[in-house]
């Protein structure tokens, strides 16, 4: 009689992952999802016993009771249970919680983990199960307990001292808020310093190029004001002034590829290249990791685990990359020895590999039809970065020309890529090829001066953090971990401590006030080194080098003393605005509604109950303006208001209340239909573009603002192209190369 085949239950975190794994393991495996966390601390209490070594108490999350029952029933029927939650500390803790509630013998349950959802990785994990790593579980629980302590002890102090605001404090989020507030103070305190640069347009045999003034009277050209600039310009324009090529230097250099992505570098690249926020990037990456249905092959996990701080790459992945590169690009594109990378910064867990494609032969374009546009763009970014990291260096020829003009030394330089190497697949923001040109020159050549161009500049303050640059700063300080960056940034925005202004993170008045109070009364919690050291201790708990409750004890006693001092010494706080109450003349203060939105309320409340709504940027919403427009539905007068998406017109008839957008015109006639006008429009993602007001009869659109000027070369309309580095007018015809400098507006 044939032996009955074992029925094995594999418990994963998400249904998407279960489909991919089911395809790999087959019908003798039941794959079921826990849908993330199934237990948490009890609500409204600390959830751990301070008097007895901080032993935690967990309860099944109410909405997960049905999930737990189903998992428990399936586990009892199965011969074996494999816990296959994500391969990090949080995933280890989820596996432990599941094990605690399914009520089956310990001998029946084992933990498996894999860094990528491929047949080889999943089957290897099944063949090599292990016990749950309680050190990693304790490290994760310690993080939860510390965060709970800070939130449950500091938040009530803030509620008491700032009664008109819905507040909470987080251990790591508060430090991130401090970074943003400190940067804002730097910006406010910044004093611009004037400086000038001078360039010369030169030519040889009708070939023109530009050189920059480098030295004046053998000193670095440090021109502080217009008077100094004009003096040099007059000197350069003197009759008989010779411009001679004094030196030509040619240097060949190598550009090396950088490591494949880790969580933080993926988040930065997705922000800079694709415009994705940190949370959005991680959501898309999660789906790529868990599996995408790609036609006849079914669900396929396309990338390795996306929460990692390691740049390590497996031998198998390197071998696959080598074969692909040689077969598709040629042997010259693969280095003599494989590229290996080591991350030098502190606190690297190195738990699993860098982020890379699971199958290098599944090129982005080969599976594009099965991906959403966002999934395709992110997968292409990951695939290209990994493949580039395994390729040969790029070779660059750098040419520098020194030009003497009396007491002045000008320099012109150009870089030319002589072998593209890894640049064939991936280019960082600062690696783009220099498109400037210099004619063939030799030392001793006399050049003709066309013009001298002095330009005034002012030094700029440090920029506000973006989500991506904040992640970089957190990583550099050793604060947070790959799994925490996105939640940190989301929470400080959800709590209205920080707002996004043109993709930059700016503290609100509430955020600045809370930060000031926390820095004054909770110095350790807001100290970068203290927070980073705690991350190191969590790592050491996971490595069995420290005892988890000893770490909490060391933190608890001084922390509770600090809380008691803050209760006693923190004074009542109101966030005053510069606005005066229109009814009683008292100061207006910033308050927060129970829905989290901010408004101005009179400081004399409840005697005066005046309220003024605020815009997202903290400014008071304007009172409605009367207009000459009539409602097209009822012919009543319309007034103009400002909403979250800009100005709009609203009918004054209470029974009608018809609304329509205020359309802003560029004043430029549509070049396509000749009768319409180009107006400002906004995409569903909030990006401004320009289109004909005769749409849908005319479908002219442009991401760049058109101007009332035609291209002198092809007759098409010119548009503004404005980047961080330059402002130009370019031809709207992409095949035309005409461009000219745009005067600063």
PDB file of C-alpha atoms in Angstrom, residues 206-376:
ATOM      1  CA  UNK A 206      34.195  80.222 -36.930  1.00  0.00           C
ATOM      2  CA  UNK A 207      33.895  77.539 -34.231  1.00  0.00           C
ATOM      3  CA  UNK A 208      32.605  79.101 -31.020  1.00  0.00           C
ATOM      4  CA  UNK A 209      32.905  77.915 -27.424  1.00  0.00           C
ATOM      5  CA  UNK A 210      32.667  79.335 -23.915  1.00  0.00           C
ATOM      6  CA  UNK A 211      35.385  79.522 -21.256  1.00  0.00           C
ATOM      7  CA  UNK A 212      35.028  80.483 -17.583  1.00  0.00           C
ATOM      8  CA  UNK A 213      37.317  82.881 -15.723  1.00  0.00           C
ATOM      9  CA  UNK A 214      39.370  80.783 -13.303  1.00  0.00           C
ATOM     10  CA  UNK A 215      42.135  83.101 -12.028  1.00  0.00           C
ATOM     11  CA  UNK A 216      42.768  86.836 -11.872  1.00  0.00           C
ATOM     12  CA  UNK A 217      46.279  88.050 -11.088  1.00  0.00           C
ATOM     13  CA  UNK A 218      47.335  84.499 -10.166  1.00  0.00           C
ATOM     14  CA  UNK A 219      44.605  84.261  -7.510  1.00  0.00           C
ATOM     15  CA  UNK A 220      41.360  82.309  -7.666  1.00  0.00           C
ATOM     16  CA  UNK A 221      38.710  84.491  -9.303  1.00  0.00           C
ATOM     17  CA  UNK A 222      36.653  85.483  -6.243  1.00  0.00           C
ATOM     18  CA  UNK A 223      34.506  88.368  -7.504  1.00  0.00           C
ATOM     19  CA  UNK A 224      32.325  89.787  -4.742  1.00  0.00           C
ATOM     20  CA  UNK A 225      30.396  92.638  -6.389  1.00  0.00           C
ATOM     21  CA  UNK A 226      29.476  94.400  -9.629  1.00  0.00           C
ATOM     22  CA  UNK A 227      32.238  96.979  -9.277  1.00  0.00           C
ATOM     23  CA  UNK A 228      34.926  94.261  -9.221  1.00  0.00           C
ATOM     24  CA  UNK A 229      33.224  92.424 -12.099  1.00  0.00           C
ATOM     25  CA  UNK A 230      33.026  95.548 -14.294  1.00  0.00           C
ATOM     26  CA  UNK A 231      36.682  96.333 -13.647  1.00  0.00           C
ATOM     27  CA  UNK A 232      37.699  92.887 -14.953  1.00  0.00           C
ATOM     28  CA  UNK A 233      35.263  93.091 -17.889  1.00  0.00           C
ATOM     29  CA  UNK A 234      36.749  96.452 -18.934  1.00  0.00           C
ATOM     30  CA  UNK A 235      40.229  94.946 -18.685  1.00  0.00           C
ATOM     31  CA  UNK A 236      39.236  91.986 -20.871  1.00  0.00           C
ATOM     32  CA  UNK A 237      37.623  94.238 -23.495  1.00  0.00           C
ATOM     33  CA  UNK A 238      40.683  96.482 -23.885  1.00  0.00           C
ATOM     34  CA  UNK A 239      41.931  96.855 -27.459  1.00  0.00           C
ATOM     35  CA  UNK A 240      44.775  94.508 -28.252  1.00  0.00           C
ATOM     36  CA  UNK A 241      43.945  92.077 -25.482  1.00  0.00           C
ATOM     37  CA  UNK A 242      45.142  88.682 -26.666  1.00  0.00           C
ATOM     38  CA  UNK A 243      43.447  85.377 -25.850  1.00  0.00           C
ATOM     39  CA  UNK A 244      45.981  82.575 -26.237  1.00  0.00           C
ATOM     40  CA  UNK A 245      45.764  78.850 -25.592  1.00  0.00           C
ATOM     41  CA  UNK A 246      48.492  78.323 -23.000  1.00  0.00           C
ATOM     42  CA  UNK A 247      47.957  74.708 -22.028  1.00  0.00           C
ATOM     43  CA  UNK A 248      45.903  71.692 -23.081  1.00  0.00           C
ATOM     44  CA  UNK A 249      45.565  68.800 -20.655  1.00  0.00           C
ATOM     45  CA  UNK A 250      44.070  65.463 -21.635  1.00  0.00           C
ATOM     46  CA  UNK A 251      43.328  62.840 -19.023  1.00  0.00           C
ATOM     47  CA  UNK A 252      41.686  59.463 -19.419  1.00  0.00           C
ATOM     48  CA  UNK A 253      39.626  58.312 -16.435  1.00  0.00           C
ATOM     49  CA  UNK A 254      37.450  55.380 -15.483  1.00  0.00           C
ATOM     50  CA  UNK A 255      33.941  55.664 -14.107  1.00  0.00           C
ATOM     51  CA  UNK A 256      33.057  52.715 -11.948  1.00  0.00           C
ATOM     52  CA  UNK A 257      29.516  51.399 -11.542  1.00  0.00           C
ATOM     53  CA  UNK A 258      27.981  51.716  -8.096  1.00  0.00           C
ATOM     54  CA  UNK A 259      26.435  48.947  -6.011  1.00  0.00           C
ATOM     55  CA  UNK A 260      22.987  47.507  -6.705  1.00  0.00           C
ATOM     56  CA  UNK A 261      20.126  49.050  -4.780  1.00  0.00           C
ATOM     57  CA  UNK A 262      19.469  48.737  -1.084  1.00  0.00           C
ATOM     58  CA  UNK A 263      16.219  50.063   0.378  1.00  0.00           C
ATOM     59  CA  UNK A 264      17.423  53.628   0.923  1.00  0.00           C
ATOM     60  CA  UNK A 265      19.163  54.025  -2.451  1.00  0.00           C
ATOM     61  CA  UNK A 266      16.144  52.557  -4.270  1.00  0.00           C
ATOM     62  CA  UNK A 267      13.897  55.059  -2.526  1.00  0.00           C
ATOM     63  CA  UNK A 268      16.198  57.937  -3.510  1.00  0.00           C
ATOM     64  CA  UNK A 269      16.542  56.829  -7.140  1.00  0.00           C
ATOM     65  CA  UNK A 270      12.777  56.270  -7.488  1.00  0.00           C
ATOM     66  CA  UNK A 271      12.205  59.767  -6.118  1.00  0.00           C
ATOM     67  CA  UNK A 272      14.800  61.478  -8.326  1.00  0.00           C
ATOM     68  CA  UNK A 273      14.145  59.574 -11.551  1.00  0.00           C
ATOM     69  CA  UNK A 274      10.462  58.612 -11.304  1.00  0.00           C
ATOM     70  CA  UNK A 275       9.017  61.136  -8.854  1.00  0.00           C
ATOM     71  CA  UNK A 276       7.716  58.380  -6.519  1.00  0.00           C
ATOM     72  CA  UNK A 277       7.355  58.965  -2.784  1.00  0.00           C
ATOM     73  CA  UNK A 278       8.984  56.564  -0.321  1.00  0.00           C
ATOM     74  CA  UNK A 279       5.744  54.744   0.597  1.00  0.00           C
ATOM     75  CA  UNK A 280       4.682  54.431  -3.030  1.00  0.00           C
ATOM     76  CA  UNK A 281       8.050  52.969  -3.993  1.00  0.00           C
ATOM     77  CA  UNK A 282       7.816  50.324  -1.279  1.00  0.00           C
ATOM     78  CA  UNK A 283       4.228  49.413  -2.179  1.00  0.00           C
ATOM     79  CA  UNK A 284       5.157  48.845  -5.829  1.00  0.00           C
ATOM     80  CA  UNK A 285       8.325  46.936  -4.881  1.00  0.00           C
ATOM     81  CA  UNK A 286       6.307  44.714  -2.518  1.00  0.00           C
ATOM     82  CA  UNK A 287       4.079  43.628  -5.414  1.00  0.00           C
ATOM     83  CA  UNK A 288       7.080  42.950  -7.645  1.00  0.00           C
ATOM     84  CA  UNK A 289       8.613  40.805  -4.878  1.00  0.00           C
ATOM     85  CA  UNK A 290       5.424  38.883  -4.089  1.00  0.00           C
ATOM     86  CA  UNK A 291       4.657  38.050  -7.693  1.00  0.00           C
ATOM     87  CA  UNK A 292       3.056  39.396 -10.864  1.00  0.00           C
ATOM     88  CA  UNK A 293       0.953  37.271 -13.210  1.00  0.00           C
ATOM     89  CA  UNK A 294       2.886  37.231 -16.484  1.00  0.00           C
ATOM     90  CA  UNK A 295       0.615  35.303 -18.796  1.00  0.00           C
ATOM     91  CA  UNK A 296       1.185  31.596 -19.357  1.00  0.00           C
ATOM     92  CA  UNK A 297       3.923  31.514 -16.693  1.00  0.00           C
ATOM     93  CA  UNK A 298       1.434  32.610 -14.029  1.00  0.00           C
ATOM     94  CA  UNK A 299       2.514  34.562 -10.924  1.00  0.00           C
ATOM     95  CA  UNK A 300       6.274  35.227 -10.835  1.00  0.00           C
ATOM     96  CA  UNK A 301       8.304  36.969  -8.126  1.00  0.00           C
ATOM     97  CA  UNK A 302      10.311  39.498 -10.124  1.00  0.00           C
ATOM     98  CA  UNK A 303      12.691  41.009  -7.534  1.00  0.00           C
ATOM     99  CA  UNK A 304      14.445  39.971  -4.345  1.00  0.00           C
ATOM    100  CA  UNK A 305      13.287  41.210  -0.944  1.00  0.00           C
ATOM    101  CA  UNK A 306      13.136  44.996  -0.991  1.00  0.00           C
ATOM    102  CA  UNK A 307      13.887  45.752   2.696  1.00  0.00           C
ATOM    103  CA  UNK A 308      17.630  45.341   2.932  1.00  0.00           C
ATOM    104  CA  UNK A 309      20.759  47.313   3.798  1.00  0.00           C
ATOM    105  CA  UNK A 310      23.161  44.844   2.166  1.00  0.00           C
ATOM    106  CA  UNK A 311      24.889  45.288  -1.212  1.00  0.00           C
ATOM    107  CA  UNK A 312      25.862  41.610  -1.291  1.00  0.00           C
ATOM    108  CA  UNK A 313      24.952  39.578  -4.407  1.00  0.00           C
ATOM    109  CA  UNK A 314      24.737  35.774  -4.576  1.00  0.00           C
ATOM    110  CA  UNK A 315      27.138  33.748  -6.727  1.00  0.00           C
ATOM    111  CA  UNK A 316      24.195  32.435  -8.790  1.00  0.00           C
ATOM    112  CA  UNK A 317      22.981  35.957  -9.542  1.00  0.00           C
ATOM    113  CA  UNK A 318      26.487  37.063 -10.538  1.00  0.00           C
ATOM    114  CA  UNK A 319      26.863  34.090 -12.858  1.00  0.00           C
ATOM    115  CA  UNK A 320      23.486  34.766 -14.491  1.00  0.00           C
ATOM    116  CA  UNK A 321      24.380  38.433 -14.956  1.00  0.00           C
ATOM    117  CA  UNK A 322      27.745  37.523 -16.514  1.00  0.00           C
ATOM    118  CA  UNK A 323      26.126  35.194 -19.045  1.00  0.00           C
ATOM    119  CA  UNK A 324      23.460  37.749 -19.974  1.00  0.00           C
ATOM    120  CA  UNK A 325      25.942  40.635 -20.350  1.00  0.00           C
ATOM    121  CA  UNK A 326      28.372  38.669 -22.543  1.00  0.00           C
ATOM    122  CA  UNK A 327      25.590  37.215 -24.731  1.00  0.00           C
ATOM    123  CA  UNK A 328      23.721  40.495 -25.193  1.00  0.00           C
ATOM    124  CA  UNK A 329      26.406  43.199 -25.111  1.00  0.00           C
ATOM    125  CA  UNK A 330      29.720  41.439 -25.776  1.00  0.00           C
ATOM    126  CA  UNK A 331      32.677  40.280 -23.691  1.00  0.00           C
ATOM    127  CA  UNK A 332      34.130  43.779 -23.526  1.00  0.00           C
ATOM    128  CA  UNK A 333      31.165  44.815 -21.342  1.00  0.00           C
ATOM    129  CA  UNK A 334      31.996  42.321 -18.602  1.00  0.00           C
ATOM    130  CA  UNK A 335      34.903  43.098 -16.213  1.00  0.00           C
ATOM    131  CA  UNK A 336      37.961  40.866 -15.926  1.00  0.00           C
ATOM    132  CA  UNK A 337      36.936  40.007 -12.362  1.00  0.00           C
ATOM    133  CA  UNK A 338      33.347  40.217 -11.040  1.00  0.00           C
ATOM    134  CA  UNK A 339      32.340  43.436  -9.304  1.00  0.00           C
ATOM    135  CA  UNK A 340      31.803  42.936  -5.584  1.00  0.00           C
ATOM    136  CA  UNK A 341      30.597  45.636  -3.227  1.00  0.00           C
ATOM    137  CA  UNK A 342      30.899  46.271   0.503  1.00  0.00           C
ATOM    138  CA  UNK A 343      28.739  48.805   2.332  1.00  0.00           C
ATOM    139  CA  UNK A 344      31.073  50.714   4.626  1.00  0.00           C
ATOM    140  CA  UNK A 345      28.547  52.577   6.770  1.00  0.00           C
ATOM    141  CA  UNK A 346      27.806  51.439  10.305  1.00  0.00           C
ATOM    142  CA  UNK A 347      24.865  49.343  11.482  1.00  0.00           C
ATOM    143  CA  UNK A 348      24.632  47.175   8.363  1.00  0.00           C
ATOM    144  CA  UNK A 349      22.593  44.061   9.221  1.00  0.00           C
ATOM    145  CA  UNK A 350      23.497  42.252   5.969  1.00  0.00           C
ATOM    146  CA  UNK A 351      20.580  39.894   6.564  1.00  0.00           C
ATOM    147  CA  UNK A 352      20.018  39.233   2.872  1.00  0.00           C
ATOM    148  CA  UNK A 353      21.047  40.341  -0.588  1.00  0.00           C
ATOM    149  CA  UNK A 354      20.826  43.644  -2.386  1.00  0.00           C
ATOM    150  CA  UNK A 355      17.661  44.394  -4.360  1.00  0.00           C
ATOM    151  CA  UNK A 356      17.975  42.766  -7.777  1.00  0.00           C
ATOM    152  CA  UNK A 357      15.848  41.021 -10.419  1.00  0.00           C
ATOM    153  CA  UNK A 358      15.053  37.399  -9.592  1.00  0.00           C
ATOM    154  CA  UNK A 359      15.592  36.437 -13.246  1.00  0.00           C
ATOM    155  CA  UNK A 360      17.977  38.603 -15.275  1.00  0.00           C
ATOM    156  CA  UNK A 361      16.599  37.228 -18.557  1.00  0.00           C
ATOM    157  CA  UNK A 362      13.158  38.674 -17.768  1.00  0.00           C
ATOM    158  CA  UNK A 363      14.074  42.068 -19.185  1.00  0.00           C
ATOM    159  CA  UNK A 364      11.720  44.973 -18.463  1.00  0.00           C
ATOM    160  CA  UNK A 365      10.534  45.198 -22.067  1.00  0.00           C
ATOM    161  CA  UNK A 366       9.927  41.434 -22.331  1.00  0.00           C
ATOM    162  CA  UNK A 367       7.277  41.584 -19.579  1.00  0.00           C
ATOM    163  CA  UNK A 368       6.098  45.177 -20.000  1.00  0.00           C
ATOM    164  CA  UNK A 369       2.641  44.095 -21.228  1.00  0.00           C
ATOM    165  CA  UNK A 370       1.931  42.398 -17.876  1.00  0.00           C
ATOM    166  CA  UNK A 371       2.960  45.323 -15.674  1.00  0.00           C
ATOM    167  CA  UNK A 372       1.268  48.591 -14.832  1.00  0.00           C
ATOM    168  CA  UNK A 373       3.272  51.617 -15.947  1.00  0.00           C
ATOM    169  CA  UNK A 374       4.474  52.234 -12.378  1.00  0.00           C
ATOM    170  CA  UNK A 375       5.492  48.600 -11.919  1.00  0.00           C
ATOM    171  CA  UNK A 376       7.327  48.659 -15.259  1.00  0.00           C
TER     172      UNK A 376
END
